[in-house]
mmCIF file of C-alpha atoms in Angstrom:
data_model
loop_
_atom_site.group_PDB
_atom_site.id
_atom_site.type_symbol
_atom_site.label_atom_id
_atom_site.label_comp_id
_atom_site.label_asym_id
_atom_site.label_seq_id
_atom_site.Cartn_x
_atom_site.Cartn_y
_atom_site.Cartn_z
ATOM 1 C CA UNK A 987 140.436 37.404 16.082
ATOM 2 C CA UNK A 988 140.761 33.746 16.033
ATOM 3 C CA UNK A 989 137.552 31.539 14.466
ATOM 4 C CA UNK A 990 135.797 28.914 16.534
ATOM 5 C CA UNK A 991 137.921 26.209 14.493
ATOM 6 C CA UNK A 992 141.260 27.789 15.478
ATOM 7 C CA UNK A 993 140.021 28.338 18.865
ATOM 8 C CA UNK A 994 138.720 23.980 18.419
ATOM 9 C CA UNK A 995 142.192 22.897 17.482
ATOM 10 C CA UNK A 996 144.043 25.175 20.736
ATOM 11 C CA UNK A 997 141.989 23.016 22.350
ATOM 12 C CA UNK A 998 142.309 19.847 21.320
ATOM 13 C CA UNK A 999 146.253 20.207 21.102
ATOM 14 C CA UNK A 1000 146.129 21.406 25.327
ATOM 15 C CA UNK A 1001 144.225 18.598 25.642
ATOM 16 C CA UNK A 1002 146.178 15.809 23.733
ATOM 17 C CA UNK A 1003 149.135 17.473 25.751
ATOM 18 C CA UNK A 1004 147.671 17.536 29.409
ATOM 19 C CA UNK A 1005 146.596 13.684 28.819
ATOM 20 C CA UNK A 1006 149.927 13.262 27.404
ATOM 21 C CA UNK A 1007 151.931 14.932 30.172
ATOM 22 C CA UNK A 1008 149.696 12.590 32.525
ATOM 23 C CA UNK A 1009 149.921 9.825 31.359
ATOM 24 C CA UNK A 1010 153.984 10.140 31.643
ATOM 25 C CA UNK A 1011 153.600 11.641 35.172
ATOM 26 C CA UNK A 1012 150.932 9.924 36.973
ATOM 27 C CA UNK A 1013 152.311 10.966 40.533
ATOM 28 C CA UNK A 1014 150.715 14.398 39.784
ATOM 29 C CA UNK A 1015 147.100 12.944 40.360
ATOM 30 C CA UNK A 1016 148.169 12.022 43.902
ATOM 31 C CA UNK A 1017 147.076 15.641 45.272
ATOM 32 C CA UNK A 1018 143.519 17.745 45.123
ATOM 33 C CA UNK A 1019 144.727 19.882 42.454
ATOM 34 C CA UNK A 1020 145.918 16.970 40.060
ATOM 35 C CA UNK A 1021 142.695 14.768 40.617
ATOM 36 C CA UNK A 1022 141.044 18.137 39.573
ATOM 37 C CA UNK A 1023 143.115 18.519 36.291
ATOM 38 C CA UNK A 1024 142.882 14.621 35.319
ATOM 39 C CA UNK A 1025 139.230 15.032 35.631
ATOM 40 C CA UNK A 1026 139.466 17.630 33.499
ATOM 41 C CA UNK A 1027 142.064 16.165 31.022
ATOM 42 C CA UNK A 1028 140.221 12.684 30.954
ATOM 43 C CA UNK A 1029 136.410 14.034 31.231
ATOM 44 C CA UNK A 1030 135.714 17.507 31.397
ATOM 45 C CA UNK A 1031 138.264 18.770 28.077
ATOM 46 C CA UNK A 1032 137.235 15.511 25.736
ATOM 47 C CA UNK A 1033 133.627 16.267 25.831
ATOM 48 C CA UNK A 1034 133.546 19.382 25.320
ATOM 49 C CA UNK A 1035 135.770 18.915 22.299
ATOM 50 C CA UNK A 1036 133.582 16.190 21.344
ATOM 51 C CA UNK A 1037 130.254 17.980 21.234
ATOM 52 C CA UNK A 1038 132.087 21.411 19.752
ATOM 53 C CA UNK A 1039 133.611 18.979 16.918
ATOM 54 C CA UNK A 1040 130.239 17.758 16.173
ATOM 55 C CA UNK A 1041 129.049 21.214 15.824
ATOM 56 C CA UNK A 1042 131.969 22.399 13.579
ATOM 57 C CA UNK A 1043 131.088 18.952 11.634
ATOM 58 C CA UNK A 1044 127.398 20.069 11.424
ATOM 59 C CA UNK A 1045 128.267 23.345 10.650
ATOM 60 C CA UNK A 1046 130.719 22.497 7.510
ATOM 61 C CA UNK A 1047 127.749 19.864 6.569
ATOM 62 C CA UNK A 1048 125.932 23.080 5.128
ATOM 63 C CA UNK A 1049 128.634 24.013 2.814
ATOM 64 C CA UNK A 1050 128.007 23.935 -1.045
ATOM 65 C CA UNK A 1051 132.146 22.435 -1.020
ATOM 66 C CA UNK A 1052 130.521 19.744 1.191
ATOM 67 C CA UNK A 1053 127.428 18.446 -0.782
ATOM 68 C CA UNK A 1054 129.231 18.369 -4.172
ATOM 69 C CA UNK A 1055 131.962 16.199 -2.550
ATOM 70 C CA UNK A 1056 130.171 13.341 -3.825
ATOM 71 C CA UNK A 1057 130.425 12.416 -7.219
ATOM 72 C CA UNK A 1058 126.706 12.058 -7.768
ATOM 73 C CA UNK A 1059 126.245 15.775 -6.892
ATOM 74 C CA UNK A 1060 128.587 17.363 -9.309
ATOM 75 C CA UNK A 1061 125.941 17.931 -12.040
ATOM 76 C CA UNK A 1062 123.613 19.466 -9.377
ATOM 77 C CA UNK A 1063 127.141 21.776 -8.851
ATOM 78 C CA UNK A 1064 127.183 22.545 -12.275
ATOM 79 C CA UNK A 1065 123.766 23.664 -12.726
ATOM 80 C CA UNK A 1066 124.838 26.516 -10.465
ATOM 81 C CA UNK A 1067 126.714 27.727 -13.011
ATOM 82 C CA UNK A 1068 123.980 27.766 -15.894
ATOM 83 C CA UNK A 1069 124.094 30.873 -17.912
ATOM 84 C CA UNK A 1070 120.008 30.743 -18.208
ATOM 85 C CA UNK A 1071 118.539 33.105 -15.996
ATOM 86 C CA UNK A 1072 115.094 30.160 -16.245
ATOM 87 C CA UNK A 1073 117.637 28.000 -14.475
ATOM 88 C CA UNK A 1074 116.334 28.676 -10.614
ATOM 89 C CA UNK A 1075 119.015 27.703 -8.621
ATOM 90 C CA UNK A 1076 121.516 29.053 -10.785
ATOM 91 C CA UNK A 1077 119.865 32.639 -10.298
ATOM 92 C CA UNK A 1078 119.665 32.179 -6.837
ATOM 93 C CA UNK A 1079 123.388 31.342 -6.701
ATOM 94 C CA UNK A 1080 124.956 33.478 -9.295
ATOM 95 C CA UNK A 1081 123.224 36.817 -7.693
ATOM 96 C CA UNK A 1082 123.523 35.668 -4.004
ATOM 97 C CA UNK A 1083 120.056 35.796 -3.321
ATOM 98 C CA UNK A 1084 121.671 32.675 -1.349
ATOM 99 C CA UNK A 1085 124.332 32.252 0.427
ATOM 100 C CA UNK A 1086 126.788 30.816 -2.074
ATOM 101 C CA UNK A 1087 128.950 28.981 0.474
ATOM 102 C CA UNK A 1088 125.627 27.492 1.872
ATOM 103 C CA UNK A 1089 123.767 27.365 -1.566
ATOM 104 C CA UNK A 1090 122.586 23.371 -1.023
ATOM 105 C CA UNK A 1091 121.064 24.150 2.247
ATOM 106 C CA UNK A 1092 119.605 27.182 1.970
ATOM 107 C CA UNK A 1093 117.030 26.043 -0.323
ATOM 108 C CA UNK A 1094 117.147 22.456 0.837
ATOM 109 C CA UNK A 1095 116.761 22.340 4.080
ATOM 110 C CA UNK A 1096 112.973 22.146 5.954
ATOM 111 C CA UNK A 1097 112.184 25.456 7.485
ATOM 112 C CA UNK A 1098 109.637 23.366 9.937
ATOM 113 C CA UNK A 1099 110.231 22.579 13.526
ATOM 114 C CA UNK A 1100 112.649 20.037 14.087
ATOM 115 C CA UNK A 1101 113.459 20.794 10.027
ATOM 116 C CA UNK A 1102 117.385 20.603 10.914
ATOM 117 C CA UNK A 1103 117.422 17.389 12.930
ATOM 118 C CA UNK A 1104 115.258 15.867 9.988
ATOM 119 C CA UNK A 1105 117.776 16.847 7.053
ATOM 120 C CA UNK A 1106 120.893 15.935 8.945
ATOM 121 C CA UNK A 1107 119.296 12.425 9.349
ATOM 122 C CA UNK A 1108 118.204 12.259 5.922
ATOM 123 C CA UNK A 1109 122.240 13.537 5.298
ATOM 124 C CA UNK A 1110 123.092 10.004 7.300
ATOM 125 C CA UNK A 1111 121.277 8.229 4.828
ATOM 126 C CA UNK A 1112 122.992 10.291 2.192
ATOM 127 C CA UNK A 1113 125.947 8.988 3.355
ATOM 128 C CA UNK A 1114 125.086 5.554 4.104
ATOM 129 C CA UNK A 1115 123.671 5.059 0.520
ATOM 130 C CA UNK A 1116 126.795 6.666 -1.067
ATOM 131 C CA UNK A 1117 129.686 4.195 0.639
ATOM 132 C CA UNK A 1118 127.669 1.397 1.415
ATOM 133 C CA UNK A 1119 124.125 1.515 -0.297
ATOM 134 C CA UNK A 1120 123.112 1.985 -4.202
ATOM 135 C CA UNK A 1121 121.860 5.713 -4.404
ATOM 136 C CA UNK A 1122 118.891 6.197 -6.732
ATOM 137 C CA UNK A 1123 119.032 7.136 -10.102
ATOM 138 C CA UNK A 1124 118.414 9.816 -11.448
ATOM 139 C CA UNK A 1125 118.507 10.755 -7.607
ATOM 140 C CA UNK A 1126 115.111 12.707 -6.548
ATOM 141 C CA UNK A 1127 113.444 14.839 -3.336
ATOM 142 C CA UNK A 1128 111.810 12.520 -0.607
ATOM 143 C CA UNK A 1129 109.001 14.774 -0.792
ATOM 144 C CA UNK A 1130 107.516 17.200 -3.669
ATOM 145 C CA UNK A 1131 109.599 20.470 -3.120
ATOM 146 C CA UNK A 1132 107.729 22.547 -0.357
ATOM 147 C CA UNK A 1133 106.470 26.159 -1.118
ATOM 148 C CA UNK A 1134 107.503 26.293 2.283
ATOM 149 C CA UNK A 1135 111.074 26.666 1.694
ATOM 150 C CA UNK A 1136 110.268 29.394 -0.889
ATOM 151 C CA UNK A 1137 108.386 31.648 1.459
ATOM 152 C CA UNK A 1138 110.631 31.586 3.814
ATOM 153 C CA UNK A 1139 112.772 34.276 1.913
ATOM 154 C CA UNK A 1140 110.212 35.456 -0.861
ATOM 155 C CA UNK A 1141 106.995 36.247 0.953
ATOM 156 C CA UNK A 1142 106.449 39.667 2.208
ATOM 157 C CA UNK A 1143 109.071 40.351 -0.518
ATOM 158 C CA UNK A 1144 108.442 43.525 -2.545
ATOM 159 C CA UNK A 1145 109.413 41.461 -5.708
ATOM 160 C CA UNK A 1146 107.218 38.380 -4.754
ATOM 161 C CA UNK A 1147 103.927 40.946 -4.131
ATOM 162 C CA UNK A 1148 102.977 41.474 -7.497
ATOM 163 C CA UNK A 1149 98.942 41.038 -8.944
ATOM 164 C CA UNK A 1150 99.962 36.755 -10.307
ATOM 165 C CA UNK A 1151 101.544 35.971 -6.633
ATOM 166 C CA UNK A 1152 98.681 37.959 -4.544
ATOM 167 C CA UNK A 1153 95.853 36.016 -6.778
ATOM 168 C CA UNK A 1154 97.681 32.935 -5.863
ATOM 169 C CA UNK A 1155 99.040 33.261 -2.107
ATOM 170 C CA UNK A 1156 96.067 31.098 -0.589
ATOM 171 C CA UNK A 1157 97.247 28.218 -3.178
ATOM 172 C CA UNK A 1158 100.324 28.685 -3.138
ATOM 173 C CA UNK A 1159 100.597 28.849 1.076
ATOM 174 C CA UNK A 1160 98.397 25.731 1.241
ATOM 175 C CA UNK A 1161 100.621 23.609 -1.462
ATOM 176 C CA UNK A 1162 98.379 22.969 -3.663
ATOM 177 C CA UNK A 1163 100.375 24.908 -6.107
ATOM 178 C CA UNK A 1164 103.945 24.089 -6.591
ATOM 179 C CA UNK A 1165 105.907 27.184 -7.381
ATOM 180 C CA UNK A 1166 108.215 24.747 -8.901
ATOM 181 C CA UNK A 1167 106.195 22.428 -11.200
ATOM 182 C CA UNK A 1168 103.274 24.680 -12.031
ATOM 183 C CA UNK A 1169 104.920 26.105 -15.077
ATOM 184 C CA UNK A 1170 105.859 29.388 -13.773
ATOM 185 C CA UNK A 1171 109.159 28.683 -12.148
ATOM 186 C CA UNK A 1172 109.942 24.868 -13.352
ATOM 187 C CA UNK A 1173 113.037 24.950 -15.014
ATOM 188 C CA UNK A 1174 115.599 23.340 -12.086
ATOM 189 C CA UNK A 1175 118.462 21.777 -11.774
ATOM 190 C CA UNK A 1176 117.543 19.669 -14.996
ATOM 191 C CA UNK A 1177 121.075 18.123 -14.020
ATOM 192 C CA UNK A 1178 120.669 15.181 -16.651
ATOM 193 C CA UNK A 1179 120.912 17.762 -19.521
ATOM 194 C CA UNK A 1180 123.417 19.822 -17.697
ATOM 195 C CA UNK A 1181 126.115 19.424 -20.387
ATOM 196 C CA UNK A 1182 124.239 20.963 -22.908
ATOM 197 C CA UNK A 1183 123.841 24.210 -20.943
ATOM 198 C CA UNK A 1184 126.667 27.021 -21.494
ATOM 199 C CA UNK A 1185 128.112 27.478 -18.234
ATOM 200 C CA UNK A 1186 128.456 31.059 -16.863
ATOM 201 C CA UNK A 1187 132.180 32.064 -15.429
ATOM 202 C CA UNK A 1188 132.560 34.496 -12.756
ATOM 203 C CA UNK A 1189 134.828 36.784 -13.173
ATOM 204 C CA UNK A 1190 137.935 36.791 -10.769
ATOM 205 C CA UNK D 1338 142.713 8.355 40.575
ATOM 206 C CA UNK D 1339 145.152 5.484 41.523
ATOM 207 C CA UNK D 1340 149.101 6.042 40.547
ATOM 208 C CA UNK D 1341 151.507 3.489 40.551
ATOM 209 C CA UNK D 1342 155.173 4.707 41.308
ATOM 210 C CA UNK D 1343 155.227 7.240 38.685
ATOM 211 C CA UNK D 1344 152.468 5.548 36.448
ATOM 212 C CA UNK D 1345 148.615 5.772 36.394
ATOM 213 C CA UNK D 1346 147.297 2.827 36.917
ATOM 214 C CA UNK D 1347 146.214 0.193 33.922
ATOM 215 C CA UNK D 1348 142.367 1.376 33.430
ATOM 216 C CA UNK D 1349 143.765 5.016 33.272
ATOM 217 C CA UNK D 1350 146.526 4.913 31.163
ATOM 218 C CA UNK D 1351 144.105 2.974 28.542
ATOM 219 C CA UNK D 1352 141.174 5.027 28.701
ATOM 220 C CA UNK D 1353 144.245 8.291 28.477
ATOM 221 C CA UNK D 1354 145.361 6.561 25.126
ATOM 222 C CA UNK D 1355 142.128 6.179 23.825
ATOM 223 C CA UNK D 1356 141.203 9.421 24.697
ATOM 224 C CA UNK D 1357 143.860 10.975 22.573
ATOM 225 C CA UNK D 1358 143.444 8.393 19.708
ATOM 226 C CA UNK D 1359 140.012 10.210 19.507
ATOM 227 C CA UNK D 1360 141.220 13.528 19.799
ATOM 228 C CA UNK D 1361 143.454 12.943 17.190
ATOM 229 C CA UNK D 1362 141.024 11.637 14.916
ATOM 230 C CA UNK D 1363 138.855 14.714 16.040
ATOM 231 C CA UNK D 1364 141.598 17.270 14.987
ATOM 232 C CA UNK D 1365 142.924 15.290 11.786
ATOM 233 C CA UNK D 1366 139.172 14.687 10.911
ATOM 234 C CA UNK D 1367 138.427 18.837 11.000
ATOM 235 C CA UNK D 1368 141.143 19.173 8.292
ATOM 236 C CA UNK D 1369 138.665 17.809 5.699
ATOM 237 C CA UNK D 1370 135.294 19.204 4.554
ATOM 238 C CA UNK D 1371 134.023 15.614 3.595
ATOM 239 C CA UNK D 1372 131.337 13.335 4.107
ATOM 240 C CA UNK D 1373 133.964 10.959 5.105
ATOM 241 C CA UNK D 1374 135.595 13.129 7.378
ATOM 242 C CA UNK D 1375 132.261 13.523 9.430
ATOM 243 C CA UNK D 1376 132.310 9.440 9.422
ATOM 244 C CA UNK D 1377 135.453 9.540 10.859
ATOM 245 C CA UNK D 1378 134.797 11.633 13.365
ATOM 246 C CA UNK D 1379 131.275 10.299 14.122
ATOM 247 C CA UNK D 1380 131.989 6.997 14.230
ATOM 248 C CA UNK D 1381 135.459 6.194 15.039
ATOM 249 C CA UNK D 1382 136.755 9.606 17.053
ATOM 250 C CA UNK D 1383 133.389 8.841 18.927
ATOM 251 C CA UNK D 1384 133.760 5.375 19.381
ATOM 252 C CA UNK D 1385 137.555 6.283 21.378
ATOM 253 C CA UNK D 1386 136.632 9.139 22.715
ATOM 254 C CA UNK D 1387 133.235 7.861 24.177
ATOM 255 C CA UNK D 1388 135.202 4.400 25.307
ATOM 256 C CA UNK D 1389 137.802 6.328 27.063
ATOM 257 C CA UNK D 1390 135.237 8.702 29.212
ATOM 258 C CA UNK D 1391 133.568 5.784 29.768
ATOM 259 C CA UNK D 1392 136.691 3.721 30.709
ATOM 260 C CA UNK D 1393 137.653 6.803 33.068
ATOM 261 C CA UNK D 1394 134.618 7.249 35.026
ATOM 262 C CA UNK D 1395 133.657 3.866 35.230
ATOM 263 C CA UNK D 1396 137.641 3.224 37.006
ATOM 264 C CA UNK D 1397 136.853 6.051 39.045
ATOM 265 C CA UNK D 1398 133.290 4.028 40.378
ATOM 266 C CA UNK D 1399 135.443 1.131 40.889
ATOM 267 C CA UNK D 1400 138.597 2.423 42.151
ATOM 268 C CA UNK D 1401 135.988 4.972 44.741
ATOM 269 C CA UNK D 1402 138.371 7.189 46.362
ATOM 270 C CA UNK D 1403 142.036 7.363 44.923
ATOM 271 C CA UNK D 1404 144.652 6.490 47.024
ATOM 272 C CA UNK D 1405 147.550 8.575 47.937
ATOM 273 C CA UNK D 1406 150.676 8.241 46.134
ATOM 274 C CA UNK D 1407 152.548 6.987 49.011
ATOM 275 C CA UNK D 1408 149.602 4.206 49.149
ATOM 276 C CA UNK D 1409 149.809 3.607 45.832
ATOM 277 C CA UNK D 1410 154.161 3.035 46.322
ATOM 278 C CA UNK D 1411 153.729 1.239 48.618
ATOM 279 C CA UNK D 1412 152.132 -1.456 46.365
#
């Protein structure tokens, strides 16, 4: 069965065509039917291939392929790959306790209300800063890293439930402990001394 | 809409060329899993497509109801 991109491009090609085709033959708007089909070749067809390209777009945003496009990223890529089982994300990603194609997001993302419109805005800004702005260095979180986005996966896990988490939970549900700078699970991305990490290959 | 002979009128036939410029940009755009492809098809497929819906319905307003082709000959 054809994917929703496949399905995206059949339409956009019927509806380069149809404007095409009218353009050449404008006589075939004189009648009912062909007023119908140029309001659907000049209004109804280009929005909704409009709004379902801006979904594939936002949907292809999430992909691990599309945050290490930049340059900046690539030692935040690599980190994946760290064959230290301290390194977080790396253990996330290498036993796809993640989704590897949407590694980035996964943990990145705010699992709020309105979480999703607030990331892709703060991915404008990524953007902006990259081609037009200076992005910061070493590049950092707007915000401390939220438990938040931890718990989202972890609590009521079997795994998470044992006697140090349980003591914890109130602290760590409230923030005041980081899970990720408390010196239980602070070894992350450390992408500055990336290089001198041996790099774990997956097998083919 | 309004035809002329064979031809859409002027308004149309830009807001149908910009409307394809767009869609063009849309589909080359989706080849790409980029940053810059998503510029691209945020800004300029949405600047052509937008202008050409906009170009469409506001020649539609204008126009009101389309003449008939034979009006539209007989121009």
């Amino acid at each position: 069965m054809p994917g929703p991109t496949a399905i995206l491009f059949v339409l956009l090609s019927t509806t380069i065509i149809l404007l095409v085709v009218l353009l050449a033959r404008g006589s075939l708007t004189a009648t009912p039917a062909g007023k119908i089909l140029a309001f659907l070749a000049f209004f109804a067809l280009p929005m909704l291939c409009g709004f379902w390209g801006l979904n594939e777009h936002l949907e292809r945003s999430k992909q691990t392929a599309f945050c290490l496009s930049c340059h900046i990223m690539e030692p935040y890529g690599r980190s994946l790959y760290a064959d230290d089982p301290m390194y977080i994300p790396a253990a996330h990603f290498q036993n796809h306790r993640i989704p590897a194609e949407e590694a980035c997001y996964t943990c990145h993302t705010d699992y709020a209300m309105y979480g999703t419109i607030r990331v892709k805005l703060h991915g404008l800004r990524h953007i902006y800063m990259q081609y037009f702005g200076t992005p910061m260095d070493p590049i950092h979180l707007y915000d401390p890293y939220n438990n938040r986005e931890c718990l989202h996966c972890h609590a009521g896990a079997r795994s998470f439930e044992n006697a140090t988490h349980m003591a914890l939970l109130d602290q760590i549900k409230a923030n005041q402990l980081s899970c990720a700078s408390s010196g239980c699970h602070d070894t992350i991305h450390n992408a500055g001394s990336i290089n001198k990490v041996k790099i774990w290959r997956a097998q083919e | 809409m309004s035809a002329v002979g064979s031809k859409l009128s002027m308004p149309f036939q830009l807001s149908g060329i910009l409307l394809v410029i767009g869609l063009c940009i849309e589909a080359i755009s989706l080849f790409w899993i980029h940053p810059l492809a998503f510029l691209a098809f945020f800004v300029l497929g949405g600047l052509f497509l937008g202008a050409g819906v906009l170009l469409y319905l506001s020649s539609i307003i204008i126009h009101g109801s389309p003449p008939h082709s034979d009006d539209s000959n007989s121009n």
